[in-house]
Coordinates of C-alpha atoms and ligand atoms in Angstrom, one line a residue:
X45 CA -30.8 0.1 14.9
X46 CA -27.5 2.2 14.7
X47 CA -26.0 1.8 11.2
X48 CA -22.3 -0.2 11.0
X49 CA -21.1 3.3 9.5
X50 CA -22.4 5.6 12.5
X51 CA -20.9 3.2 14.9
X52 CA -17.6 2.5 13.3
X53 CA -16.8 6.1 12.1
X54 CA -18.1 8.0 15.4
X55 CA -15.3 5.3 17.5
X56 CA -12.8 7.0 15.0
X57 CA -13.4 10.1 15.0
X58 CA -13.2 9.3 19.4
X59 CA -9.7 7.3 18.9
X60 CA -6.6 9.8 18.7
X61 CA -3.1 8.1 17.6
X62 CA -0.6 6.7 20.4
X63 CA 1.5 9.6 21.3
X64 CA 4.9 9.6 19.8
X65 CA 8.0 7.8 21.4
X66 CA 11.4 7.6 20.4
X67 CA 12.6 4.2 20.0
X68 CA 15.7 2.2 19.3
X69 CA 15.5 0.8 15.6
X70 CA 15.1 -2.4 16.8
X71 CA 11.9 -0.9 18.7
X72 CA 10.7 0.5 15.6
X73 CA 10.1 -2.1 13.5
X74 CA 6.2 -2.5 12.3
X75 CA 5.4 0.9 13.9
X76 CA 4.3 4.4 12.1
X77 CA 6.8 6.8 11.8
X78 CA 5.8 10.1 13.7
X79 CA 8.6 12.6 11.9
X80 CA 10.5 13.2 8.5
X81 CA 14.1 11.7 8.7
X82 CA 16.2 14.5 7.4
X83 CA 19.7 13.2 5.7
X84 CA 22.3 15.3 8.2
X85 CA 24.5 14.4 5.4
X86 CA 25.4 12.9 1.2
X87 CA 24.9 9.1 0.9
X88 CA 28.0 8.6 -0.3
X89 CA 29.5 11.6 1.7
X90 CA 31.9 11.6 -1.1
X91 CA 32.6 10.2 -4.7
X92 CA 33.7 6.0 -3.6
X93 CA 35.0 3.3 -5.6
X94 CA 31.8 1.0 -7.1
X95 CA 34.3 -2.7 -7.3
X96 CA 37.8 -3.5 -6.2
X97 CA 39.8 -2.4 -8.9
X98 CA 42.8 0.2 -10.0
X99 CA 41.5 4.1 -9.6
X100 CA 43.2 5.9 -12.7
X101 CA 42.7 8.9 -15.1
X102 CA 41.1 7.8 -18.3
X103 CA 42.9 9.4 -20.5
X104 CA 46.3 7.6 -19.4
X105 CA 44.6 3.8 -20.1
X106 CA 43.0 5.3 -23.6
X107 CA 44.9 3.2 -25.4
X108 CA 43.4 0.0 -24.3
X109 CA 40.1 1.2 -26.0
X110 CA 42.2 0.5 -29.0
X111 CA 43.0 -3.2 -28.0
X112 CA 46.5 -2.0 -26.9
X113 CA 47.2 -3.2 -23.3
X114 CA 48.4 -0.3 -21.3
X115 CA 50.8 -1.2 -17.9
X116 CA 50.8 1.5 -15.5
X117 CA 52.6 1.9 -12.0
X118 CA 50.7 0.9 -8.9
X119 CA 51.7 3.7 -6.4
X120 CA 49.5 2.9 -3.2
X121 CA 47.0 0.4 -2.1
X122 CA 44.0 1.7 -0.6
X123 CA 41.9 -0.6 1.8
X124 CA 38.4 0.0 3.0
X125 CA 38.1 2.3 6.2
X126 CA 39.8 4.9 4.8
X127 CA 38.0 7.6 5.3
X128 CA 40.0 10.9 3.5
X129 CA 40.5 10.2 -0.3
X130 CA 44.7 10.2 -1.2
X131 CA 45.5 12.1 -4.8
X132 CA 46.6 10.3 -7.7
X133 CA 49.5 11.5 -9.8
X134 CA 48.9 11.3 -13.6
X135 CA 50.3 8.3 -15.6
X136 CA 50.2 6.0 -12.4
X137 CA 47.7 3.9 -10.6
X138 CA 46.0 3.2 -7.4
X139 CA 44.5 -0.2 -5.9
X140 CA 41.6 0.8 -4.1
X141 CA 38.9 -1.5 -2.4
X142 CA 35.0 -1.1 -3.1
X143 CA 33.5 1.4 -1.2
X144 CA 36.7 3.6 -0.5
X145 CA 37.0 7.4 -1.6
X146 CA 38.1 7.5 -5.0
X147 CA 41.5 9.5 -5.1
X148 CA 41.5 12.7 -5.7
X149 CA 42.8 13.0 -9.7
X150 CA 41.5 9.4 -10.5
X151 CA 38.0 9.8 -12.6
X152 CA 37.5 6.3 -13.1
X153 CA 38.3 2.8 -11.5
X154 CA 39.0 -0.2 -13.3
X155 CA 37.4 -3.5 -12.1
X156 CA 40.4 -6.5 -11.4
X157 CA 38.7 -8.0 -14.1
X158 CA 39.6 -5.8 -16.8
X159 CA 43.4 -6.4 -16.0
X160 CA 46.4 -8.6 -15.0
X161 CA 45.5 -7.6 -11.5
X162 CA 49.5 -6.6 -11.0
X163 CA 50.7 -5.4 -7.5
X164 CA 54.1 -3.3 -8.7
X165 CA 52.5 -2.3 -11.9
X166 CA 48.9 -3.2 -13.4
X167 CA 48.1 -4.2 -17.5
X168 CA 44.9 -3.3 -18.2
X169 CA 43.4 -5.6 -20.8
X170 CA 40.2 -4.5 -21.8
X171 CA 38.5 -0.6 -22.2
X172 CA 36.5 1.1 -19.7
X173 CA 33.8 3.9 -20.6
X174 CA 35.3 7.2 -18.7
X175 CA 33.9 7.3 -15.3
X176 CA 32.8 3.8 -14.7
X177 CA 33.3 2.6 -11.5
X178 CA 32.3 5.5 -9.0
X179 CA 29.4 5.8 -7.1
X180 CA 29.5 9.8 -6.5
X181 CA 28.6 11.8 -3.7
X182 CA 24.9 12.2 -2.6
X183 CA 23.9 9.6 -5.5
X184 CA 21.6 7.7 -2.5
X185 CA 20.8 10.7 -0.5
X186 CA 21.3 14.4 -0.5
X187 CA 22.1 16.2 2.4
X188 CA 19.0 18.0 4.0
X189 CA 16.5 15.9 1.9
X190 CA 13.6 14.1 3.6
X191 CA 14.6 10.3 3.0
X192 CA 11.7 8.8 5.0
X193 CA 8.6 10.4 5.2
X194 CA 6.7 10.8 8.8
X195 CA 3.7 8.4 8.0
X196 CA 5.8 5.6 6.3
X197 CA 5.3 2.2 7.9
X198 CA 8.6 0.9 9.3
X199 CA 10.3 -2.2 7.6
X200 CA 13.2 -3.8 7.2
X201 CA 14.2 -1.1 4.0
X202 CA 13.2 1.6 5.9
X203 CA 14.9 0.9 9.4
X204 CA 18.2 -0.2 6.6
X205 CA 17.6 3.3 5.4
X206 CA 17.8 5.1 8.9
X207 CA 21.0 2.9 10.5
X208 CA 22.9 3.8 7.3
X209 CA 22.2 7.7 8.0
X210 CA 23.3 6.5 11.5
X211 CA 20.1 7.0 13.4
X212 CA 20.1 5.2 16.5
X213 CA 16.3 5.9 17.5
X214 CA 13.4 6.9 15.8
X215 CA 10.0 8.8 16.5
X216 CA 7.1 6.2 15.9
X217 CA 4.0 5.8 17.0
X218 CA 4.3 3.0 19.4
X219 CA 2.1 0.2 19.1
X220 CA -1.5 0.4 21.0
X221 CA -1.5 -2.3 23.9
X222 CA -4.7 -3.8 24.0
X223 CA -6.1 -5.8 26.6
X224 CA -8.6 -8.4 25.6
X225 CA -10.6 -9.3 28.2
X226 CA -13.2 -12.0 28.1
X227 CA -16.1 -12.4 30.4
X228 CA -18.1 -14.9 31.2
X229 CA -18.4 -17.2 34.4
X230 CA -19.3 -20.4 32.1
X231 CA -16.0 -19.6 30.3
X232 CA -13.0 -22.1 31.1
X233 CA -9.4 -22.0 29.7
X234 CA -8.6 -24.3 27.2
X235 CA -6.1 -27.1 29.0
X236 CA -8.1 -27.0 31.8
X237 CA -10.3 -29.3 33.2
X238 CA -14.2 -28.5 34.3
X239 CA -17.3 -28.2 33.2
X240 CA -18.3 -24.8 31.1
X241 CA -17.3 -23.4 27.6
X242 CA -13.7 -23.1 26.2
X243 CA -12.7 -19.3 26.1
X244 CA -12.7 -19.3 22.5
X245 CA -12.2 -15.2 22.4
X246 CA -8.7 -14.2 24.3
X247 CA -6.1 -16.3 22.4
X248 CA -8.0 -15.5 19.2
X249 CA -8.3 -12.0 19.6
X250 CA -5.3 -11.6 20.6
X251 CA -3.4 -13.0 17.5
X252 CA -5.6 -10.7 15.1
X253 CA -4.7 -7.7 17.5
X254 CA -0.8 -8.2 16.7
X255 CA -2.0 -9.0 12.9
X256 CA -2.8 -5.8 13.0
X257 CA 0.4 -4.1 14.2
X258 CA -1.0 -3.6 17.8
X259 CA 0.5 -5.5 21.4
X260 CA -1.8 -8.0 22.3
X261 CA -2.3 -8.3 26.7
X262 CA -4.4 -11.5 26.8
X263 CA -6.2 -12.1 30.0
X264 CA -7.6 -15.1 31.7
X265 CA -11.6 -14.9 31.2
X266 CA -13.1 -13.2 34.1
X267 CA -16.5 -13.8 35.7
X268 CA -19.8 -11.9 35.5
X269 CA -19.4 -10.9 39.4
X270 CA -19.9 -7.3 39.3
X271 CA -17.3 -6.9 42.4
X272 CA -15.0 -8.9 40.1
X273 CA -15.4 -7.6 36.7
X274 CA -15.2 -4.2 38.1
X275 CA -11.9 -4.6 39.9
X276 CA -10.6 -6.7 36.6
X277 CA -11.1 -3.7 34.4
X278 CA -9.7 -0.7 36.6
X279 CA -6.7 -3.0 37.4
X280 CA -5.9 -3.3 33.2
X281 CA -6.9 0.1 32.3
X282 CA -3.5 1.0 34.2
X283 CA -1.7 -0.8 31.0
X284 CA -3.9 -0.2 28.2
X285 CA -4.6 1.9 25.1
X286 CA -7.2 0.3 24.4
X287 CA -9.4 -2.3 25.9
X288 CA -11.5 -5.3 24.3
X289 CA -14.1 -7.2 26.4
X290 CA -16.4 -9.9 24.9
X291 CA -19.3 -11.4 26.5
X292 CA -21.5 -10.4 29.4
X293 CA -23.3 -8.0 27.1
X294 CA -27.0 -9.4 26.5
X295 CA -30.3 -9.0 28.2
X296 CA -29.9 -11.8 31.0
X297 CA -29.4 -10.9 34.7
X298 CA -26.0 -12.7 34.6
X299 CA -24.9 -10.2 32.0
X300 CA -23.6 -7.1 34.1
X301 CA -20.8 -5.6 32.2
X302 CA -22.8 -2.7 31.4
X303 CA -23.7 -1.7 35.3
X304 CA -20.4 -2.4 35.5
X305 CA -19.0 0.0 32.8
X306 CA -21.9 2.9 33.6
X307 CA -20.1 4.6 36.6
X308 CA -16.1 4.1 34.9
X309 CA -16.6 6.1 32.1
X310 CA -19.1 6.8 29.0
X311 CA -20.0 3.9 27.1
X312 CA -22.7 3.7 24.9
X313 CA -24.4 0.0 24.1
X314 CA -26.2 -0.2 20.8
X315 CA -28.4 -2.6 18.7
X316 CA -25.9 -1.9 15.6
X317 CA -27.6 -2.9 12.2
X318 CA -24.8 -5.9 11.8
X319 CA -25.1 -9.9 11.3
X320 CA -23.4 -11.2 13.7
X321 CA -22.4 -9.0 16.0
X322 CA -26.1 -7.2 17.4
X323 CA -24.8 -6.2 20.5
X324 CA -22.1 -3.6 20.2
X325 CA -20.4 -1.2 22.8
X326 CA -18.1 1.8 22.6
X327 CA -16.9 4.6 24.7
X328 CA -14.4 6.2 27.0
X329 CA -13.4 4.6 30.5
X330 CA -11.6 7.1 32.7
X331 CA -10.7 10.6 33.3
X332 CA -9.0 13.6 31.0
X333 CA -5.9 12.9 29.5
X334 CA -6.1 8.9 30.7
X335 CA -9.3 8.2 28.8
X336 CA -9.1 4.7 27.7
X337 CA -11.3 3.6 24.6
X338 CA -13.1 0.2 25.3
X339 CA -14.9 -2.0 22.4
X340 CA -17.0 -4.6 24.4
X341 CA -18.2 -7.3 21.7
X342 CA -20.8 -10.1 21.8
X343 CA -19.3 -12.9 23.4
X344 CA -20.2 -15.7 21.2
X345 CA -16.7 -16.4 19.6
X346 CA -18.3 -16.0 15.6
X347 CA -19.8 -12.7 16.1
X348 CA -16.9 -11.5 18.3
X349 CA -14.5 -11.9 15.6
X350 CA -16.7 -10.6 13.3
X351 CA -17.2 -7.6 15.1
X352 CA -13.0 -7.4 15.6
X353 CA -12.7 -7.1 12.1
X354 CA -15.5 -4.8 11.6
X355 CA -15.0 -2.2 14.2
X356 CA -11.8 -2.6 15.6
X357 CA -9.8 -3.9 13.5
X358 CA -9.2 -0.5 11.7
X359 CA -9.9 1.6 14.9
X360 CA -6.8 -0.6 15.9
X361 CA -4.5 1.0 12.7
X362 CA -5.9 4.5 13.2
X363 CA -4.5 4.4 16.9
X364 CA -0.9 3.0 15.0
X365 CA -1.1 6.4 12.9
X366 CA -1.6 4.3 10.3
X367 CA -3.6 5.7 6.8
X368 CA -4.9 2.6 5.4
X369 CA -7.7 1.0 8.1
X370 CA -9.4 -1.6 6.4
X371 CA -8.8 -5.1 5.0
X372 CA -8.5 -5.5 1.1
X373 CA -11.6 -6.1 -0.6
X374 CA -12.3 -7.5 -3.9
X375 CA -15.7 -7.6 -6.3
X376 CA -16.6 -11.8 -6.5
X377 CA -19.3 -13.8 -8.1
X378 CA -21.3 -15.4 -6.2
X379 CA -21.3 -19.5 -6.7
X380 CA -24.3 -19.7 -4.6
X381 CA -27.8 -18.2 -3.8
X382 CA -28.4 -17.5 0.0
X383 CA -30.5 -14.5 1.8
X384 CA -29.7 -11.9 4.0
X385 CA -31.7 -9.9 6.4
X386 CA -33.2 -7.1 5.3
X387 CA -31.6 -3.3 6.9
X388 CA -28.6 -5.1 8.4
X389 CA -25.3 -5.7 7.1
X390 CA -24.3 -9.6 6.5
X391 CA -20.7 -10.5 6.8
X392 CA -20.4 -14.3 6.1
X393 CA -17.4 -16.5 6.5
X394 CA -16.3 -17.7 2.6
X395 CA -14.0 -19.5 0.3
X396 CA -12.7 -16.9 -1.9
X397 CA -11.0 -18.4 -5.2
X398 CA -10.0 -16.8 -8.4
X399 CA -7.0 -14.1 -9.8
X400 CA -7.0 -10.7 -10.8
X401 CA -6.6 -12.0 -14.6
X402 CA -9.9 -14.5 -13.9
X403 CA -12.0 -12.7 -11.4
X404 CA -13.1 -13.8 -8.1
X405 CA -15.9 -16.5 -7.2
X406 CA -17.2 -16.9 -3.6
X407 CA -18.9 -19.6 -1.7
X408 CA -20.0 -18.8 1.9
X409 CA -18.8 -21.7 4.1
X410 CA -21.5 -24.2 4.9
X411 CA -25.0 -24.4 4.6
X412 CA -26.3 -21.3 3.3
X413 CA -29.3 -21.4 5.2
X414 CA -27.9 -21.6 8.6
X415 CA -25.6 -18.8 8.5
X416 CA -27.3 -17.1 10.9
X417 CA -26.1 -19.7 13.4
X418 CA -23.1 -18.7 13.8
X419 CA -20.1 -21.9 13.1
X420 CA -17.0 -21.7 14.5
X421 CA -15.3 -24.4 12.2
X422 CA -17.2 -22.5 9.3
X423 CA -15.3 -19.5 10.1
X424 CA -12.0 -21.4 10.7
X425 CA -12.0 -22.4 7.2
X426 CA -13.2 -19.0 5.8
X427 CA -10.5 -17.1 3.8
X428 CA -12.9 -14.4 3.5
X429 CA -15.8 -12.0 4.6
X430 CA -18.4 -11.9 2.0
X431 CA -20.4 -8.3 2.5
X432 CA -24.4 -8.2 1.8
X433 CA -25.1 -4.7 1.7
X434 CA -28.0 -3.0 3.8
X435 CA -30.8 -2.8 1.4
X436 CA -30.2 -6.5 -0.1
X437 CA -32.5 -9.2 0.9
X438 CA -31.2 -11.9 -1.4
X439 CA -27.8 -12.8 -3.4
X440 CA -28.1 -14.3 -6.6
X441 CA -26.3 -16.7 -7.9
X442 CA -23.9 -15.2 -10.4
X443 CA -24.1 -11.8 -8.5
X444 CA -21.4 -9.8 -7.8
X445 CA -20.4 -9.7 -3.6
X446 CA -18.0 -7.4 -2.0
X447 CA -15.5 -9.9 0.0
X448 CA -12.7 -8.9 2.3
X449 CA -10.1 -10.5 2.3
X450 CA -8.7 -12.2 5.3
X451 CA -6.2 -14.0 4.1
X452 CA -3.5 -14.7 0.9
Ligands
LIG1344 N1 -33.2 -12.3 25.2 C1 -32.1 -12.0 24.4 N2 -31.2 -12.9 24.3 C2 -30.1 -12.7 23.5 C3 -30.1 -11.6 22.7 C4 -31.2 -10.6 22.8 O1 -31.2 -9.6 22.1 N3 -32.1 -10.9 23.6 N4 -29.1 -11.4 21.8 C5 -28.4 -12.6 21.4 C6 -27.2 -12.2 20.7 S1 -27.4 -11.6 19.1 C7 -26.0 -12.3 21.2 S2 -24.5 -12.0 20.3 C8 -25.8 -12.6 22.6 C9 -25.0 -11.5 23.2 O2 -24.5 -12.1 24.3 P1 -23.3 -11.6 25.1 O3 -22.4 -10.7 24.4 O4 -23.8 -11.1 26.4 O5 -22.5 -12.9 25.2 P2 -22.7 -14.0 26.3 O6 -24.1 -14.2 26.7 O7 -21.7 -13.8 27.3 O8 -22.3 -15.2 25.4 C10 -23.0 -15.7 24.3 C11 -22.6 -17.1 24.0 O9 -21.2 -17.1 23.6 C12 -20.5 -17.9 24.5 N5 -19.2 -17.2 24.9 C13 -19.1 -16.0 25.5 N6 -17.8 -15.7 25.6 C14 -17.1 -16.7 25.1 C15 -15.7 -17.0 24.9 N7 -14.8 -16.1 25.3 N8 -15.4 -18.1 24.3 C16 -16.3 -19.0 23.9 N9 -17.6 -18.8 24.0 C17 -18.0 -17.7 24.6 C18 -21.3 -18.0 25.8 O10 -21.0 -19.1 26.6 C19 -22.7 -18.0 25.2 O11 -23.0 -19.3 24.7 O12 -27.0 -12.8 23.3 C20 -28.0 -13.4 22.6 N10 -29.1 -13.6 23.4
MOO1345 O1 -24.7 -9.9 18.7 MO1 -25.3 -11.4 18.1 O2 -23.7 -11.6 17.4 O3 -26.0 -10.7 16.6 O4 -25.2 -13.0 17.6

């Protein structure tokens, strides 16, 4: 059996990054970005008033540091939008408005709450250290320098960042668009009526898809036809970056994705060395430069997310350009006993409780002895994957197991 490491690092070392795309900011938001943003100019472009206040030379209000109120003339009222800063004559003063340029002459600007707030002529009341009051040039950004670095994940601070260096667009990596494509002809969509199984796979996979930064294209579970299923797929590949199929993957005659998949591209099927999740697939569909990667998973809804979160899951964040592919994990202590199967790698739905200060303690969800039977409501109330290495056969209790952490 293929180890989980072969198969998951040789699909990443197949993936390449979205190309880049300039966006609008709005556009940008959650995405990679693919360049440094170089300040074309000082943040503050030049030396502006910190509060609403009085801009004046120090050394004409001096005397207030000795509890003597000082009155000087108030010349000129500045308002913001002005862009060119006026000059201050010595031994007057000038209203000014937060954010305007501080007048040329002035050094520092009293807050109104330091004086009388006078219009004709201002009192000031109380001292103010020398230079107080101005935000000088450059003191965000300097001109030239790199203020966000290509590789930075796009936030609210970050796009903030940009619009106030009055970038319009941005170079990101888009997000992938992944298609998740279900297959099955049991399969039924939830609302309607019929008999067969639920599609338990499309809705789900595509939430964790845009969890993961990526654009989720849900479609309506297709059947194992070959006719069908073949049509299905070359008609998404058109939109894709990436596909996702589930299902249709087994020994049985009704499971045909792989004739289906042999003559559109090369994708390899593999017994991978993974509980759940046995049946894995990976490869290229497609020609040169419009290769699309596919991940077909096991169709049985436990093991498909599993496998989503094992494979994909970061091949999904390396295609975003993003650096850091896989889930938190923390060290726990197990609360429970339970085996594993020997030469295969366990991941099993848990309740992960504890604190960095306390440590961790997890309890697989459910009766440990059936794990292998694959619960949906088990995993629904999992916060966690616990991880059983390889080698390990059995898990004390007290023992200390990997989790990852899916949620909190
Ligand atoms: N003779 C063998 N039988 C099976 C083997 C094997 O090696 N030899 N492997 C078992 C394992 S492990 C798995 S996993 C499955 C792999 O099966 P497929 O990926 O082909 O999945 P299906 O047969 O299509 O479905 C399995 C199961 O899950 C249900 N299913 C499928 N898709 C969905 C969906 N979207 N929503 C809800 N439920 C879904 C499906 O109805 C089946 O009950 O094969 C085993 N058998
Ligand atoms: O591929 Mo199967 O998931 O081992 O149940």
């Amino acid at each position: 059996m293929r180890p989980v490491q072969t198969h998951l690092s040789e699909a990443l070392a197949a993936l390449r990054p979205v190309p880049p795309l300039d966006v609008v900011l709005a556009d940008a938001a959650g995405c990679i970005l693919a360049e440094d943003v170089l300040a074309p100019a000082d943040v503050p472009a030049r030396d502006v008033a910190l509060h609403d206040g009085y801009a004046v030379r120090h050394d004409d209000v001096y005397g207030a540091a000795d509890g003597g109120a000082v009155t000087l003339p108030v010349v000129q009222d500045v308002w913001s939008g002005a862009v060119e800063p006026v000059r201050l004559v010595p031994g007057q003063a000038i209203r000014v408005s937060t954010g305007v340029p501080v007048p040329l002459g002035a050094d520092t600007v009293l807050p109104l709450e330091v004086t009388d707030r006078g219009t004709a002529t201002v009192r000031v009341l109380r001292p103010t250290p020398a230079g107080a009051g101005v935000r000088h040039a450059a003191a965000d950004v300097v001109a030239g320098q790199v203020a966000i670095g290509a590789g930075v994940r796009l936030g609210a601070r970050q796009i903030s960042l940009a619009a106030a260096l009055g970038r319009q667009r941005l170079r990101v990596h888009p997000r992938p668009r992944v298609v998740i494509l279900p297959v099955g002809s049991e399969l039924i969509e939830p609302g309607r009526r019929g008999d067969g199984v639920y599609n338990a796979n499309g809705q789900a996979l595509a939430i964790a898809v845009q969890d993961a930064g990526a654009v989720a294209i849900p479609v309506a579970a297709v059947s194992d036809d070959r006719a069908t299923l073949r049509e299905m797929i070359e008609d998404q590949l058109v939109r894709a970056d990436l596909l996702i199929t589930t299902g249709g993957l087994s020994e049985g005659t009704h499971d045909t994705l792989k004739d289906v998949l042999g003559p559109l591209g090369t994708v390899r099927f593999d017994h991978v060395a993974v509980s759940p999740g046995r049946h894995q697939g990976f490869g290229m569909l497609g020609e040169g430069d419009d290769q699309v990667p596919i991940f077909a998973l096991p169709g049985q809804p436990v093991a498909a997310q599993i496998s989503y979160e094992v494979f994909v899951r970061p091949a999904l964040r390396a295609m975003a350009g993003k650096a850091d592919l896989f889930r938190p994990s923390v060290a726990a202590y197990a609360d429970v006993a339970w085996s594993s199967p020997a030469d295969v790698r366990q991941f099993v739905p848990a309740h992960l409780v504890g604190s960095p200060d306390e440590g961790y303690r997890v309890t697989p969800v459910g009766d440990p002895a059936t794990i292998d039977q694959l619960s949906l409501s088990a995993l629904s109330d999992a916060n966690a994957l616990a991880v059983v290495p390889e080698q390990q056969t059995f898990v004390q209790l007290g023992e200390r197991v990997n989790c990852l952490v899916l949620e909190g």
